[in-house]
Amino acid sequence: MNKAASDGTNKGGRPVGLEPRNRSIHCRFTEKEHQLIEHMERVFSLSKANLIRTRVLENAEPLILDGLEFAKELRAIGTELGRAGNNINQLAKHANTLEKSGLLNESVVTRFNVLIESYNVVQTELIKTLRKVTRDSAKKYKI
């Protein structure tokens, strides 16, 4: 008996204790789909079988997009962005009032500028993401 077998380790092949894979499913792909699978195989350093197995079984939860629910969520996001914008305008108006009175603290202005820059970054990323989702959905569903 070799050393690997005697100490319970495996030198390759199927991991010890796992059920053998003796069932298969045959599937045909277009040339473009096959090229995409080969590209993913190289990028993820997985065999085609492991790539497909991982993509199908580890992501087994079906992805069903409820268009109405998605639209409601987008509307809620838009509402929150509107509220945030309104709050920013109120803060700016208050800051202008304090500035005219000579009561505006410089540290408040600095902190506000940091927060507004952060808000703008998040808003820009959200807009990019929503545009991408919209484009991808339009392509997928041929809208």
PDB file of C-alpha atoms in Angstrom:
ATOM      1  CA  MET A   1       0.000   0.000   0.000  1.00  0.00           C
ATOM      2  CA  ASN A   2       1.412   3.433  -0.869  1.00  0.00           C
ATOM      3  CA  LYS A   3       1.937   6.179   1.713  1.00  0.00           C
ATOM      4  CA  ALA A   4      -0.938   8.370   0.426  1.00  0.00           C
ATOM      5  CA  ALA A   5      -3.439   5.545   0.742  1.00  0.00           C
ATOM      6  CA  SER A   6      -2.181   4.570   4.205  1.00  0.00           C
ATOM      7  CA  ASP A   7      -2.502   8.085   5.665  1.00  0.00           C
ATOM      8  CA  GLY A   8      -5.992   8.708   4.212  1.00  0.00           C
ATOM      9  CA  THR A   9      -4.970  11.251   1.586  1.00  0.00           C
ATOM     10  CA  ASN A  10      -5.749  10.959  -2.083  1.00  0.00           C
ATOM     11  CA  LYS A  11      -3.227  11.502  -4.897  1.00  0.00           C
ATOM     12  CA  GLY A  12      -5.821  12.673  -7.394  1.00  0.00           C
ATOM     13  CA  GLY A  13      -9.044  11.603  -8.965  1.00  0.00           C
ATOM     14  CA  ARG A  14     -12.334  11.586  -7.125  1.00  0.00           C
ATOM     15  CA  PRO A  15     -12.124  12.830  -3.507  1.00  0.00           C
ATOM     16  CA  VAL A  16     -12.326  10.040  -0.926  1.00  0.00           C
ATOM     17  CA  GLY A  17     -15.848   9.349   0.258  1.00  0.00           C
ATOM     18  CA  LEU A  18     -17.717  11.087  -2.558  1.00  0.00           C
ATOM     19  CA  GLU A  19     -20.274   9.296  -4.639  1.00  0.00           C
ATOM     20  CA  PRO A  20     -19.051   8.417  -8.152  1.00  0.00           C
ATOM     21  CA  ARG A  21     -20.418  10.512 -10.988  1.00  0.00           C
ATOM     22  CA  ASN A  22     -21.876   7.931 -13.339  1.00  0.00           C
ATOM     23  CA  ARG A  23     -24.862   9.828 -14.755  1.00  0.00           C
ATOM     24  CA  SER A  24     -24.608  12.171 -17.733  1.00  0.00           C
ATOM     25  CA  ILE A  25     -26.710  14.719 -19.570  1.00  0.00           C
ATOM     26  CA  HIS A  26     -26.025  15.490 -23.206  1.00  0.00           C
ATOM     27  CA  CYS A  27     -26.515  19.023 -24.443  1.00  0.00           C
ATOM     28  CA  ARG A  28     -25.774  20.773 -27.734  1.00  0.00           C
ATOM     29  CA  PHE A  29     -24.495  24.326 -28.034  1.00  0.00           C
ATOM     30  CA  THR A  30     -24.193  26.846 -30.829  1.00  0.00           C
ATOM     31  CA  GLU A  31     -20.667  27.753 -31.883  1.00  0.00           C
ATOM     32  CA  LYS A  32     -20.950  31.077 -30.045  1.00  0.00           C
ATOM     33  CA  GLU A  33     -22.202  29.391 -26.839  1.00  0.00           C
ATOM     34  CA  HIS A  34     -19.409  26.815 -27.028  1.00  0.00           C
ATOM     35  CA  GLN A  35     -16.795  29.548 -27.447  1.00  0.00           C
ATOM     36  CA  LEU A  36     -18.210  31.321 -24.394  1.00  0.00           C
ATOM     37  CA  ILE A  37     -17.987  28.106 -22.354  1.00  0.00           C
ATOM     38  CA  GLU A  38     -14.381  27.583 -23.489  1.00  0.00           C
ATOM     39  CA  HIS A  39     -13.565  31.172 -22.561  1.00  0.00           C
ATOM     40  CA  MET A  40     -15.091  30.683 -19.090  1.00  0.00           C
ATOM     41  CA  GLU A  41     -13.189  27.407 -18.767  1.00  0.00           C
ATOM     42  CA  ARG A  42      -9.910  29.294 -19.265  1.00  0.00           C
ATOM     43  CA  VAL A  43     -10.858  32.269 -17.064  1.00  0.00           C
ATOM     44  CA  PHE A  44     -12.043  30.172 -14.113  1.00  0.00           C
ATOM     45  CA  SER A  45      -9.476  27.366 -14.589  1.00  0.00           C
ATOM     46  CA  LEU A  46     -12.218  24.723 -14.452  1.00  0.00           C
ATOM     47  CA  SER A  47     -12.995  21.838 -16.744  1.00  0.00           C
ATOM     48  CA  LYS A  48     -16.139  22.219 -18.823  1.00  0.00           C
ATOM     49  CA  ALA A  49     -17.872  19.608 -16.667  1.00  0.00           C
ATOM     50  CA  ASN A  50     -16.941  21.342 -13.403  1.00  0.00           C
ATOM     51  CA  LEU A  51     -17.800  24.744 -14.824  1.00  0.00           C
ATOM     52  CA  ILE A  52     -21.267  23.628 -15.920  1.00  0.00           C
ATOM     53  CA  ARG A  53     -21.790  21.613 -12.733  1.00  0.00           C
ATOM     54  CA  THR A  54     -20.859  24.609 -10.593  1.00  0.00           C
ATOM     55  CA  ARG A  55     -22.935  27.105 -12.570  1.00  0.00           C
ATOM     56  CA  VAL A  56     -26.019  24.881 -12.580  1.00  0.00           C
ATOM     57  CA  LEU A  57     -25.938  23.168  -9.197  1.00  0.00           C
ATOM     58  CA  GLU A  58     -24.409  25.792  -6.934  1.00  0.00           C
ATOM     59  CA  ASN A  59     -26.725  28.405  -8.372  1.00  0.00           C
ATOM     60  CA  ALA A  60     -29.705  26.065  -8.318  1.00  0.00           C
ATOM     61  CA  GLU A  61     -32.122  28.704  -7.070  1.00  0.00           C
ATOM     62  CA  PRO A  62     -34.145  29.603 -10.163  1.00  0.00           C
ATOM     63  CA  LEU A  63     -33.849  33.222 -11.247  1.00  0.00           C
ATOM     64  CA  ILE A  64     -37.288  34.451 -12.112  1.00  0.00           C
ATOM     65  CA  LEU A  65     -37.604  38.165 -12.608  1.00  0.00           C
ATOM     66  CA  ASP A  66     -40.965  39.527 -11.546  1.00  0.00           C
ATOM     67  CA  GLY A  67     -41.221  42.641 -13.695  1.00  0.00           C
ATOM     68  CA  LEU A  68     -43.870  44.262 -11.513  1.00  0.00           C
ATOM     69  CA  GLU A  69     -41.877  43.685  -8.325  1.00  0.00           C
ATOM     70  CA  PHE A  70     -38.716  44.950 -10.037  1.00  0.00           C
ATOM     71  CA  ALA A  71     -40.526  48.115 -11.153  1.00  0.00           C
ATOM     72  CA  LYS A  72     -41.800  48.682  -7.586  1.00  0.00           C
ATOM     73  CA  GLU A  73     -38.260  48.340  -6.237  1.00  0.00           C
ATOM     74  CA  LEU A  74     -36.924  50.788  -8.824  1.00  0.00           C
ATOM     75  CA  ARG A  75     -39.688  53.243  -7.932  1.00  0.00           C
ATOM     76  CA  ALA A  76     -38.756  52.926  -4.226  1.00  0.00           C
ATOM     77  CA  ILE A  77     -35.092  53.594  -5.051  1.00  0.00           C
ATOM     78  CA  GLY A  78     -36.096  56.647  -7.086  1.00  0.00           C
ATOM     79  CA  THR A  79     -38.226  57.904  -4.201  1.00  0.00           C
ATOM     80  CA  GLU A  80     -35.320  57.526  -1.763  1.00  0.00           C
ATOM     81  CA  LEU A  81     -32.973  59.349  -4.136  1.00  0.00           C
ATOM     82  CA  GLY A  82     -35.526  62.157  -4.395  1.00  0.00           C
ATOM     83  CA  ARG A  83     -35.778  62.394  -0.605  1.00  0.00           C
ATOM     84  CA  ALA A  84     -31.997  62.448  -0.263  1.00  0.00           C
ATOM     85  CA  GLY A  85     -31.786  65.211  -2.863  1.00  0.00           C
ATOM     86  CA  ASN A  86     -34.467  67.181  -1.024  1.00  0.00           C
ATOM     87  CA  ASN A  87     -32.556  66.809   2.260  1.00  0.00           C
ATOM     88  CA  ILE A  88     -29.366  67.990   0.577  1.00  0.00           C
ATOM     89  CA  ASN A  89     -31.168  71.069  -0.756  1.00  0.00           C
ATOM     90  CA  GLN A  90     -32.561  71.836   2.722  1.00  0.00           C
ATOM     91  CA  LEU A  91     -29.089  71.496   4.245  1.00  0.00           C
ATOM     92  CA  ALA A  92     -27.599  73.769   1.580  1.00  0.00           C
ATOM     93  CA  LYS A  93     -30.321  76.392   2.198  1.00  0.00           C
ATOM     94  CA  HIS A  94     -29.701  76.222   5.956  1.00  0.00           C
ATOM     95  CA  ALA A  95     -25.937  76.521   5.395  1.00  0.00           C
ATOM     96  CA  ASN A  96     -26.477  79.583   3.189  1.00  0.00           C
ATOM     97  CA  THR A  97     -28.605  81.177   5.918  1.00  0.00           C
ATOM     98  CA  LEU A  98     -25.915  80.478   8.526  1.00  0.00           C
ATOM     99  CA  GLU A  99     -23.225  81.790   6.157  1.00  0.00           C
ATOM    100  CA  LYS A 100     -25.077  85.115   5.736  1.00  0.00           C
ATOM    101  CA  SER A 101     -25.316  85.390   9.529  1.00  0.00           C
ATOM    102  CA  GLY A 102     -21.632  84.563   9.955  1.00  0.00           C
ATOM    103  CA  LEU A 103     -22.494  81.499  12.053  1.00  0.00           C
ATOM    104  CA  LEU A 104     -21.398  78.750   9.657  1.00  0.00           C
ATOM    105  CA  ASN A 105     -18.625  76.600  11.090  1.00  0.00           C
ATOM    106  CA  GLU A 106     -15.911  75.626   8.591  1.00  0.00           C
ATOM    107  CA  SER A 107     -15.794  72.043   9.896  1.00  0.00           C
ATOM    108  CA  VAL A 108     -19.494  71.648   9.035  1.00  0.00           C
ATOM    109  CA  VAL A 109     -18.790  72.774   5.460  1.00  0.00           C
ATOM    110  CA  THR A 110     -15.861  70.365   5.168  1.00  0.00           C
ATOM    111  CA  ARG A 111     -17.912  67.445   6.510  1.00  0.00           C
ATOM    112  CA  PHE A 112     -20.839  68.330   4.227  1.00  0.00           C
ATOM    113  CA  ASN A 113     -18.541  68.380   1.190  1.00  0.00           C
ATOM    114  CA  VAL A 114     -17.161  64.931   2.065  1.00  0.00           C
ATOM    115  CA  LEU A 115     -20.687  63.546   2.464  1.00  0.00           C
ATOM    116  CA  ILE A 116     -21.977  65.089  -0.765  1.00  0.00           C
ATOM    117  CA  GLU A 117     -19.000  63.694  -2.707  1.00  0.00           C
ATOM    118  CA  SER A 118     -19.709  60.254  -1.279  1.00  0.00           C
ATOM    119  CA  TYR A 119     -23.402  60.603  -2.139  1.00  0.00           C
ATOM    120  CA  ASN A 120     -22.537  61.608  -5.707  1.00  0.00           C
ATOM    121  CA  VAL A 121     -20.265  58.565  -6.139  1.00  0.00           C
ATOM    122  CA  VAL A 122     -22.990  56.210  -4.900  1.00  0.00           C
ATOM    123  CA  GLN A 123     -25.624  57.888  -7.061  1.00  0.00           C
ATOM    124  CA  THR A 124     -23.389  57.682 -10.151  1.00  0.00           C
ATOM    125  CA  GLU A 125     -22.704  53.973  -9.553  1.00  0.00           C
ATOM    126  CA  LEU A 126     -26.411  53.321  -9.030  1.00  0.00           C
ATOM    127  CA  ILE A 127     -27.278  55.065 -12.275  1.00  0.00           C
ATOM    128  CA  LYS A 128     -24.593  53.070 -14.156  1.00  0.00           C
ATOM    129  CA  THR A 129     -25.895  49.819 -12.672  1.00  0.00           C
ATOM    130  CA  LEU A 130     -29.512  50.610 -13.495  1.00  0.00           C
ATOM    131  CA  ARG A 131     -28.568  51.514 -17.064  1.00  0.00           C
ATOM    132  CA  LYS A 132     -26.666  48.240 -17.411  1.00  0.00           C
ATOM    133  CA  VAL A 133     -29.612  46.250 -16.030  1.00  0.00           C
ATOM    134  CA  THR A 134     -31.945  48.058 -18.397  1.00  0.00           C
ATOM    135  CA  ARG A 135     -29.681  47.434 -21.408  1.00  0.00           C
ATOM    136  CA  ASP A 136     -29.113  43.783 -20.509  1.00  0.00           C
ATOM    137  CA  SER A 137     -32.842  43.230 -19.951  1.00  0.00           C
ATOM    138  CA  ALA A 138     -33.664  44.900 -23.228  1.00  0.00           C
ATOM    139  CA  LYS A 139     -31.198  42.629 -25.063  1.00  0.00           C
ATOM    140  CA  LYS A 140     -32.360  39.491 -23.281  1.00  0.00           C
ATOM    141  CA  TYR A 141     -36.052  40.130 -23.747  1.00  0.00           C
ATOM    142  CA  LYS A 142     -35.615  41.904 -27.103  1.00  0.00           C
ATOM    143  CA  ILE A 143     -37.359  45.056 -25.924  1.00  0.00           C
TER     144      ILE A 143
END
